[in-house]
């Protein structure tokens, strides 16, 4: 046997905790030669090899047999009592009581493939015992880092995603820091092993089946970051061993922590070496941030669907049922608008809207796209870029600066449209199509890009006042700080100083010479 040992010590309220009934010195094991087929491969070839290596497994019947398997994968022992290990809440439910108030939760929502009760539905790698309320609250939302929180139990949080994340979903869920790496490695497994099942287009917030490596860019970056920021824990190692005993396969992203970087990350062109495994790429130092820049890319000519975009028909043309549609010609896709029906121009007004964009603390916003229009009568006068204020519903038209030449379907780039006036609002970027009975031109659009450059946090740490940062203290799960101090986590969310979850927090105040970084254990 080959033995791999990764340790994380766990302290819970001063109580003795045995993970899955094993001691801290336990180690993960996998059969000698189990991963030999991965050697020398990278990128898509490595992803295919991973699938071939671990996809075949013993299928466990969903229900009672799942709970029986959980006894070997998801139990923690506290002061000699066995409890279900719930990664969605802090509730302690005794194994001996059954599982009252708990569900079998799919971390990768089964509605994403139409709820078909296939092997993915039953795979215990992504099944967990979960508090019913947390399960219901998170629904089928994608993972993301949240900008605003509408519900939380301290372990699972639901709300609006940070700008650039969420894939257009109305809500997302964010696990506590302790489990972010766990979920990242599970998602990597699921979208590798089950890449060829029927993933649905209406829930494609994190994935893109037209991409050979499955994930949307924002989701890939998020999972890689969580994979490195929250390293493999003893809990995961022990759980992986339990999965192997029950299901006869393993999650290789736990056994081989830097494997993901050789598929999706910076090492995707570097052959994986099983004999000399590295560590996941480390995130940049949060104490030395750059001013963030958000780059949005929508409606690529290679996208099979206009994911996250919606259409608003203010006035449909007579005899027509739509204005905007997503079309394809010679393998290239584009957003199409037209009210020319039955050989006649028809009066209409309709908008195509992007997913929501958070322009908080934006100092500059620049829009660009490519478009084509062979026949141009009223097009240049009536059709605009539009911006909708999400809160008020107000729509503002913005003039288009560069138009394609008439007479052909050649796409022309329109660059440098300044949207900075919408800073500090949540908006949807859109295209306004308008026509009359004398002019209803066809308009084609694709490759839309929005670049936002944000200000820093706006918190001035330079002051002539006496530095009182020495007054910051940590007591248990509380941070004690001088009046006027503000407390943030590393995702930029502000908190009160009481009953905080485990993690790193930053305390700032104008009278501090510099921010104070503290750890809640």
Coordinates of C-alpha atoms in Angstrom, one line a residue:
X1 CA 0.0 0.0 0.0
X2 CA 1.0 3.6 -0.5
X3 CA 0.3 5.8 2.5
X4 CA -0.5 9.5 2.3
X5 CA -0.9 11.5 5.6
X6 CA -2.4 15.0 5.8
X7 CA -3.3 16.4 9.3
X8 CA -5.6 19.1 10.5
X9 CA -6.1 19.3 14.3
X10 CA -9.6 20.3 15.3
X11 CA -10.7 22.0 18.5
X12 CA -14.4 22.3 19.3
X13 CA -15.3 24.2 22.5
X14 CA -12.7 22.4 24.5
X15 CA -14.3 19.0 23.9
X16 CA -12.4 15.9 22.7
X17 CA -13.4 15.3 19.0
X18 CA -12.6 12.1 17.2
X19 CA -13.2 12.3 13.5
X20 CA -15.3 9.5 12.3
X21 CA -14.1 7.5 15.3
X22 CA -10.5 7.7 14.2
X23 CA -7.6 9.4 15.9
X24 CA -5.7 12.4 14.7
X25 CA -2.8 10.1 13.6
X26 CA -5.0 8.3 11.1
X27 CA -4.0 8.4 7.5
X28 CA -5.6 8.1 4.1
X29 CA -4.7 5.0 2.1
X30 CA -5.3 4.1 -1.5
X31 CA -4.2 0.9 -3.3
X32 CA -0.8 0.8 -4.8
X33 CA -1.0 1.7 -8.5
X34 CA -4.5 3.1 -8.1
X35 CA -3.6 6.4 -9.8
X36 CA -0.8 5.3 -12.0
X37 CA -2.8 6.0 -15.2
X38 CA -2.7 9.7 -14.4
X39 CA 1.1 10.0 -14.7
X40 CA 2.4 12.2 -17.4
X41 CA -1.0 13.8 -18.4
X42 CA -2.4 17.3 -18.0
X43 CA -5.4 19.4 -19.0
X44 CA -8.2 17.6 -20.8
X45 CA -6.2 14.4 -21.2
X46 CA -5.7 14.3 -17.4
X47 CA -9.4 15.0 -16.8
X48 CA -10.3 12.0 -19.0
X49 CA -7.8 9.8 -17.2
X50 CA -9.3 10.8 -13.8
X51 CA -12.7 9.8 -15.0
X52 CA -11.6 6.4 -16.3
X53 CA -9.7 5.8 -13.1
X54 CA -12.6 6.4 -10.6
X55 CA -15.9 6.5 -12.4
X56 CA -16.6 2.8 -12.0
X57 CA -17.9 2.1 -8.5
X58 CA -20.5 0.2 -6.5
X59 CA -23.8 2.0 -6.7
X60 CA -25.4 2.5 -3.3
X61 CA -29.2 2.5 -3.2
X62 CA -30.5 6.0 -2.2
X63 CA -32.2 6.2 1.2
X64 CA -31.6 3.7 4.0
X65 CA -28.4 2.4 2.4
X66 CA -27.2 6.0 2.1
X67 CA -27.7 6.6 5.8
X68 CA -25.9 3.3 6.6
X69 CA -22.9 4.5 4.5
X70 CA -23.0 7.8 6.3
X71 CA -22.2 5.9 9.5
X72 CA -18.8 5.2 7.9
X73 CA -18.3 8.6 6.2
X74 CA -20.1 11.4 8.1
X75 CA -20.0 10.8 11.9
X76 CA -18.0 12.8 14.5
X77 CA -17.5 11.7 18.0
X78 CA -17.7 14.3 20.8
X79 CA -17.0 13.2 24.3
X80 CA -17.8 9.6 23.4
X81 CA -21.1 10.4 21.7
X82 CA -21.6 9.9 17.9
X83 CA -23.2 12.7 16.0
X84 CA -23.9 13.1 12.3
X85 CA -21.4 15.4 10.7
X86 CA -23.6 18.2 9.1
X87 CA -21.6 20.5 6.9
X88 CA -24.6 22.8 6.5
X89 CA -25.4 23.7 10.1
X90 CA -24.0 23.5 13.7
X91 CA -26.8 21.2 14.8
X92 CA -25.8 18.1 16.7
X93 CA -28.0 15.2 16.0
X94 CA -27.2 11.9 17.6
X95 CA -26.7 8.9 15.3
X96 CA -28.5 6.8 17.8
X97 CA -31.6 8.9 17.4
X98 CA -31.9 8.1 13.7
X99 CA -31.8 11.3 11.7
X100 CA -34.8 13.5 12.8
X101 CA -34.9 16.9 11.1
X102 CA -32.3 15.9 8.5
X103 CA -32.1 15.3 4.8
X104 CA -29.8 13.5 2.4
X105 CA -28.4 16.6 0.7
X106 CA -27.0 16.7 -2.9
X107 CA -24.2 19.3 -2.7
X108 CA -24.4 19.4 -6.5
X109 CA -28.1 19.9 -7.0
X110 CA -29.8 17.0 -8.6
X111 CA -32.2 19.4 -10.5
X112 CA -29.1 20.5 -12.5
X113 CA -29.5 17.2 -14.5
X114 CA -33.3 17.1 -14.3
X115 CA -33.5 15.0 -11.0
X116 CA -32.9 11.8 -12.9
X117 CA -32.1 9.1 -10.3
X118 CA -28.9 8.0 -12.0
X119 CA -25.5 7.1 -10.5
X120 CA -24.9 10.8 -9.9
X121 CA -28.0 11.0 -7.8
X122 CA -26.8 8.2 -5.6
X123 CA -23.1 9.0 -5.4
X124 CA -22.1 9.5 -1.8
X125 CA -19.1 11.6 -2.7
X126 CA -21.5 14.5 -3.0
X127 CA -24.2 13.4 -0.5
X128 CA -24.2 14.6 3.1
X129 CA -26.5 14.5 6.1
X130 CA -28.0 17.9 6.3
X131 CA -30.3 20.0 8.5
X132 CA -33.6 20.3 6.7
X133 CA -33.9 24.0 7.0
X134 CA -30.4 24.7 5.6
X135 CA -31.1 22.2 2.8
X136 CA -34.3 24.0 1.9
X137 CA -32.7 27.5 2.1
X138 CA -29.8 26.7 -0.2
X139 CA -32.1 25.0 -2.7
X140 CA -30.4 24.4 -6.0
X141 CA -28.4 27.6 -5.9
X142 CA -24.8 27.6 -7.1
X143 CA -21.7 28.1 -4.9
X144 CA -20.3 31.7 -4.7
X145 CA -18.8 34.3 -2.4
X146 CA -21.6 36.5 -1.3
X147 CA -21.9 40.3 -1.5
X148 CA -25.0 40.5 0.6
X149 CA -26.5 37.8 2.9
X150 CA -30.3 37.3 3.1
X151 CA -30.2 34.2 5.4
X152 CA -27.5 32.4 7.4
X153 CA -27.2 29.9 10.2
X154 CA -23.5 30.6 10.7
X155 CA -22.4 27.7 8.5
X156 CA -24.5 28.1 5.3
X157 CA -25.3 31.5 4.0
X158 CA -27.6 32.5 1.2
X159 CA -27.7 35.8 -0.7
X160 CA -26.5 37.7 -3.7
X161 CA -23.1 36.8 -5.2
X162 CA -20.2 39.1 -5.4
X163 CA -19.8 40.9 -8.7
X164 CA -18.4 38.5 -11.4
X165 CA -19.7 35.4 -9.7
X166 CA -23.0 33.5 -9.6
X167 CA -23.4 33.0 -13.4
X168 CA -26.6 35.1 -13.3
X169 CA -28.4 33.1 -10.6
X170 CA -30.8 35.1 -8.5
X171 CA -29.3 33.7 -5.3
X172 CA -26.2 31.7 -4.3
X173 CA -25.0 29.9 -1.2
X174 CA -21.6 30.1 0.5
X175 CA -20.4 27.5 3.0
X176 CA -18.3 28.5 6.0
X177 CA -14.6 28.8 5.4
X178 CA -13.9 25.4 7.1
X179 CA -15.7 23.5 4.3
X180 CA -15.0 25.6 1.2
X181 CA -12.2 23.3 0.1
X182 CA -14.3 20.3 0.8
X183 CA -17.1 21.4 -1.5
X184 CA -14.7 22.6 -4.2
X185 CA -13.1 19.1 -4.4
X186 CA -16.5 17.5 -4.5
X187 CA -17.6 19.7 -7.4
X188 CA -14.4 18.9 -9.3
X189 CA -15.1 15.2 -8.8
X190 CA -18.8 15.5 -9.9
X191 CA -18.1 17.5 -13.1
X192 CA -15.3 15.2 -14.0
X193 CA -17.0 11.8 -13.4
X194 CA -20.4 12.9 -14.7
X195 CA -19.5 15.3 -17.4
X196 CA -21.5 13.4 -20.0
X197 CA -24.9 13.3 -18.2
X198 CA -27.7 15.6 -19.3
X199 CA -26.8 18.8 -17.5
X200 CA -29.7 21.3 -17.9
X201 CA -29.3 24.6 -19.6
X202 CA -31.6 26.6 -17.3
X203 CA -29.3 25.9 -14.3
X204 CA -26.0 26.4 -16.0
X205 CA -24.7 29.0 -13.6
X206 CA -21.4 27.2 -12.9
X207 CA -21.0 24.9 -15.8
X208 CA -20.8 25.1 -19.6
X209 CA -21.1 21.9 -21.4
X210 CA -19.7 23.4 -24.6
X211 CA -16.3 23.7 -22.7
X212 CA -14.1 20.7 -22.7
X213 CA -13.3 21.3 -19.0
X214 CA -16.9 21.9 -18.0
X215 CA -16.7 24.9 -15.7
X216 CA -17.5 28.5 -16.5
X217 CA -14.4 30.7 -16.0
X218 CA -15.7 32.3 -12.8
X219 CA -16.6 29.0 -11.3
X220 CA -13.3 27.4 -12.2
X221 CA -11.4 30.3 -10.6
X222 CA -13.5 30.1 -7.4
X223 CA -13.1 26.3 -7.0
X224 CA -9.4 26.5 -7.5
X225 CA -9.1 29.3 -5.0
X226 CA -11.1 27.4 -2.4
X227 CA -9.1 24.3 -3.1
X228 CA -5.9 26.1 -2.1
X229 CA -7.2 28.3 0.6
X230 CA -8.8 25.5 2.5
X231 CA -6.4 22.5 2.3
X232 CA -7.5 18.8 2.6
X233 CA -8.5 18.1 6.2
X234 CA -8.3 14.9 8.3
X235 CA -12.1 14.8 8.0
X236 CA -11.9 14.6 4.2
X237 CA -9.2 12.0 4.3
X238 CA -11.2 9.8 6.7
X239 CA -14.4 10.4 4.7
X240 CA -12.6 9.4 1.5
X241 CA -11.5 6.2 3.1
X242 CA -15.1 5.5 4.2
X243 CA -16.3 6.1 0.6
X244 CA -13.8 3.6 -0.7
X245 CA -14.9 1.0 1.8
X246 CA -18.6 1.5 0.8
X247 CA -18.5 2.6 -2.9
X248 CA -15.2 1.2 -4.0
X249 CA -13.9 4.4 -5.5
X250 CA -12.2 7.6 -4.2
X251 CA -12.2 11.3 -4.8
X252 CA -8.7 11.8 -6.3
X253 CA -8.9 15.6 -5.7
X254 CA -8.6 14.7 -1.9
X255 CA -5.8 12.1 -2.3
X256 CA -3.9 14.3 -4.7
X257 CA -4.5 17.9 -3.7
X258 CA -2.6 19.6 -6.6
X259 CA -4.3 17.5 -9.2
X260 CA -6.9 20.2 -9.9
X261 CA -4.1 22.7 -10.9
X262 CA -2.9 20.2 -13.6
X263 CA -6.4 20.2 -15.1
X264 CA -7.9 23.6 -14.7
X265 CA -5.1 25.8 -13.1
X266 CA -1.7 27.2 -13.8
X267 CA -0.2 23.8 -14.3
X268 CA -2.7 22.7 -17.0
X269 CA 0.2 22.3 -19.5
X270 CA 2.5 20.6 -17.0
X271 CA 2.3 16.7 -16.9
X272 CA 1.2 15.4 -13.5
X273 CA 3.9 13.4 -11.6
X274 CA 2.4 11.0 -9.1
X275 CA 5.8 10.4 -7.5
X276 CA 6.4 14.1 -6.9
X277 CA 3.0 15.7 -6.1
X278 CA 3.1 19.3 -5.4
X279 CA 0.7 21.5 -3.4
X280 CA -2.2 23.6 -4.8
X281 CA -1.4 27.1 -6.1
X282 CA -1.6 29.5 -3.2
X283 CA -3.9 32.5 -3.4
X284 CA -2.3 36.0 -3.3
X285 CA -1.6 37.5 0.1
X286 CA -4.8 39.3 1.2
X287 CA -2.7 41.8 3.1
X288 CA -1.4 43.2 -0.2
X289 CA -4.5 43.6 -2.4
X290 CA -4.6 45.3 -5.7
X291 CA -7.5 47.5 -6.7
X292 CA -9.8 44.9 -8.1
X293 CA -10.9 45.0 -11.7
X294 CA -14.0 43.0 -12.9
X295 CA -14.1 41.7 -16.4
X296 CA -17.4 40.4 -17.6
X297 CA -17.6 38.5 -20.9
X298 CA -21.1 37.6 -22.3
X299 CA -22.6 36.2 -25.5
X300 CA -19.5 34.7 -26.9
X301 CA -19.8 33.5 -30.5
X302 CA -18.9 30.0 -29.1
X303 CA -21.7 29.9 -26.6
X304 CA -24.5 27.5 -27.4
X305 CA -26.9 29.6 -25.3
X306 CA -27.3 33.2 -24.1
X307 CA -26.8 32.0 -20.5
X308 CA -28.1 34.5 -17.9
X309 CA -29.6 36.9 -20.4
X310 CA -33.3 37.7 -20.4
X311 CA -35.7 39.5 -22.9
X312 CA -38.2 42.2 -22.1
X313 CA -40.9 42.8 -24.7
X314 CA -42.4 46.2 -24.2
X315 CA -44.2 46.1 -27.5
X316 CA -44.2 43.0 -29.7
X317 CA -44.5 43.4 -33.5
X318 CA -47.9 42.7 -35.0
X319 CA -48.0 39.0 -35.9
X320 CA -44.8 38.2 -34.0
X321 CA -44.2 36.4 -30.7
X322 CA -40.6 37.6 -30.0
X323 CA -38.0 40.1 -31.0
X324 CA -34.7 38.9 -29.5
X325 CA -33.4 35.4 -30.0
X326 CA -30.0 33.5 -29.8
X327 CA -29.0 32.2 -33.2
X328 CA -26.2 30.3 -34.9
X329 CA -24.7 30.6 -38.4
X330 CA -21.8 28.5 -39.6
X331 CA -21.0 27.4 -36.1
X332 CA -20.9 30.9 -34.7
X333 CA -23.6 32.3 -32.4
X334 CA -25.1 35.7 -32.0
X335 CA -27.9 37.7 -30.4
X336 CA -30.5 38.6 -33.0
X337 CA -33.2 41.2 -33.0
X338 CA -35.7 41.8 -35.8
X339 CA -39.3 43.0 -36.3
X340 CA -39.4 42.4 -40.0
X341 CA -42.2 39.9 -40.5
X342 CA -43.8 38.6 -43.6
X343 CA -41.8 41.0 -45.8
X344 CA -43.0 44.0 -43.8
X345 CA -41.5 46.3 -41.2
X346 CA -43.4 46.2 -37.9
X347 CA -43.4 48.6 -34.9
X348 CA -41.8 47.1 -31.8
X349 CA -39.8 47.8 -28.6
X350 CA -37.8 45.2 -26.8
X351 CA -34.7 44.8 -24.6
X352 CA -32.1 42.1 -24.1
X353 CA -30.7 42.3 -20.5
X354 CA -27.5 40.9 -19.0
X355 CA -27.2 39.3 -15.6
X356 CA -27.2 41.8 -12.7
X357 CA -23.9 43.7 -12.2
X358 CA -22.9 45.3 -8.9
X359 CA -21.2 48.6 -9.6
X360 CA -20.5 49.4 -6.0
X361 CA -17.2 51.4 -5.6
X362 CA -16.7 51.5 -9.3
X363 CA -14.5 54.3 -10.6
X364 CA -14.7 53.4 -14.3
X365 CA -16.9 51.1 -16.4
X366 CA -16.2 50.5 -20.1
X367 CA -18.5 48.4 -22.4
X368 CA -17.5 46.9 -25.7
X369 CA -19.2 44.4 -28.2
X370 CA -19.3 43.3 -31.8
X371 CA -22.4 43.8 -34.0
X372 CA -23.6 43.6 -37.6
X373 CA -26.5 45.0 -39.5
X374 CA -26.8 44.7 -43.3
X375 CA -29.9 46.7 -43.7
X376 CA -30.0 50.0 -41.9
X377 CA -32.9 52.4 -42.1
X378 CA -34.0 53.4 -38.6
X379 CA -31.5 51.3 -36.7
X380 CA -28.9 54.0 -35.9
X381 CA -31.6 56.4 -34.7
X382 CA -33.6 54.0 -32.6
X383 CA -31.4 51.2 -31.3
X384 CA -29.2 51.9 -28.2
X385 CA -27.3 50.4 -25.4
X386 CA -29.5 50.6 -22.3
X387 CA -28.8 50.4 -18.6
X388 CA -31.5 49.4 -16.1
X389 CA -31.3 50.4 -12.4
X390 CA -32.2 47.2 -10.6
X391 CA -33.6 49.0 -7.6
X392 CA -35.7 51.7 -9.3
X393 CA -36.4 50.0 -12.6
X394 CA -35.3 53.2 -14.4
X395 CA -33.9 52.6 -17.9
X396 CA -31.3 55.0 -19.4
X397 CA -30.3 54.9 -23.0
X398 CA -26.6 55.3 -24.0
X399 CA -25.6 56.2 -27.5
X400 CA -23.6 53.7 -29.6
X401 CA -20.4 55.2 -30.9
X402 CA -19.4 52.8 -33.6
X403 CA -21.7 51.2 -36.1
X404 CA -21.0 48.5 -38.7
X405 CA -21.1 49.3 -42.4
X406 CA -24.4 48.7 -44.2
X407 CA -24.6 46.2 -47.0
X408 CA -23.0 43.2 -45.4
X409 CA -23.2 41.0 -42.3
X410 CA -19.6 41.8 -41.3
X411 CA -19.2 42.2 -37.5
X412 CA -17.7 45.4 -36.3
X413 CA -16.2 46.1 -32.9
X414 CA -17.8 48.9 -30.8
X415 CA -15.4 49.8 -28.0
X416 CA -15.1 52.3 -25.2
X417 CA -18.7 53.0 -24.3
X418 CA -18.4 54.8 -20.9
X419 CA -20.9 53.6 -18.3
X420 CA -19.1 55.2 -15.3
X421 CA -22.2 57.4 -14.5
X422 CA -23.9 54.3 -13.1
X423 CA -21.3 53.8 -10.4
X424 CA -22.6 52.6 -7.0
X425 CA -25.7 51.1 -8.5
X426 CA -26.8 47.5 -9.2
X427 CA -27.7 47.4 -12.9
X428 CA -28.4 45.3 -15.9
X429 CA -26.6 46.1 -19.1
X430 CA -28.8 45.7 -22.2
X431 CA -29.5 46.4 -25.8
X432 CA -32.6 48.3 -26.9
X433 CA -34.2 47.3 -30.2
X434 CA -36.8 49.6 -31.6
X435 CA -38.5 49.7 -34.9
X436 CA -41.3 51.4 -36.8
X437 CA -43.6 50.5 -39.6
X438 CA -41.2 52.1 -42.0
X439 CA -38.0 50.6 -40.7
X440 CA -37.4 47.3 -38.8
X441 CA -33.7 46.4 -39.4
X442 CA -32.1 43.1 -38.2
X443 CA -29.4 43.7 -35.6
X444 CA -26.9 41.0 -34.6
X445 CA -24.7 41.3 -31.4
X446 CA -22.0 39.1 -29.8
X447 CA -18.8 39.1 -27.7
X448 CA -20.0 41.6 -25.1
X449 CA -17.4 42.7 -22.6
X450 CA -17.7 45.0 -19.6
X451 CA -14.6 46.1 -17.6
X452 CA -15.1 47.6 -14.2
X453 CA -12.3 49.1 -12.2
X454 CA -13.2 49.5 -8.5
X455 CA -12.0 51.9 -5.9
X456 CA -10.3 50.5 -2.7
X457 CA -12.5 49.9 0.4
X458 CA -12.7 53.7 1.0
X459 CA -11.5 53.3 4.5
X460 CA -8.7 55.8 5.2
X461 CA -6.1 54.3 7.4
X462 CA -3.8 57.4 7.4
X463 CA -4.5 59.7 10.3
X464 CA -2.7 62.1 12.6
X465 CA -4.6 60.7 15.6
X466 CA -3.0 58.5 18.2
X467 CA -3.0 54.8 17.2
X468 CA -5.4 52.8 19.4
X469 CA -5.2 49.5 17.5
X470 CA -3.6 47.9 20.5
X471 CA -7.1 47.9 22.1
X472 CA -8.3 45.2 19.6
X473 CA -8.7 41.8 21.5
X474 CA -10.1 38.4 20.7
X475 CA -12.1 36.7 23.4
X476 CA -13.6 33.4 22.3
X477 CA -15.7 34.0 19.2
X478 CA -15.8 37.8 19.9
X479 CA -13.6 40.6 18.7
X480 CA -13.4 43.6 21.1
X481 CA -12.4 46.8 19.4
X482 CA -12.5 50.6 20.1
X483 CA -15.7 52.6 19.3
X484 CA -15.8 53.4 15.6
X485 CA -13.8 50.4 14.5
X486 CA -15.2 48.2 11.6
X487 CA -14.8 44.5 11.2
X488 CA -14.5 42.7 7.8
X489 CA -13.8 39.2 6.7
X490 CA -11.4 38.5 3.8
X491 CA -14.3 38.6 1.3
X492 CA -15.0 42.2 2.3
X493 CA -18.2 41.6 4.2
X494 CA -18.8 43.6 7.4
X495 CA -19.7 41.9 10.7
X496 CA -20.6 42.8 14.2
X497 CA -17.9 41.7 16.6
X498 CA -19.9 39.0 18.4
X499 CA -20.5 35.2 17.8
X500 CA -18.1 35.1 14.8
X501 CA -17.4 31.9 12.9
X502 CA -13.8 30.5 12.6
X503 CA -11.7 32.5 10.2
X504 CA -9.5 35.6 9.6
X505 CA -11.0 39.1 10.2
X506 CA -9.6 42.6 9.5
X507 CA -10.3 45.4 12.0
X508 CA -10.0 49.0 10.7
X509 CA -10.5 52.5 12.1
X510 CA -9.2 55.9 11.0
X511 CA -7.1 56.2 14.2
X512 CA -5.3 52.9 13.4
X513 CA -1.9 53.2 11.8
X514 CA -2.7 50.1 9.9
X515 CA -5.4 47.4 9.8
X516 CA -5.4 44.7 12.5
X517 CA -5.7 41.1 11.3
X518 CA -7.1 38.7 13.8
X519 CA -7.9 35.0 13.9
X520 CA -11.0 33.4 15.4
X521 CA -10.2 29.8 16.1

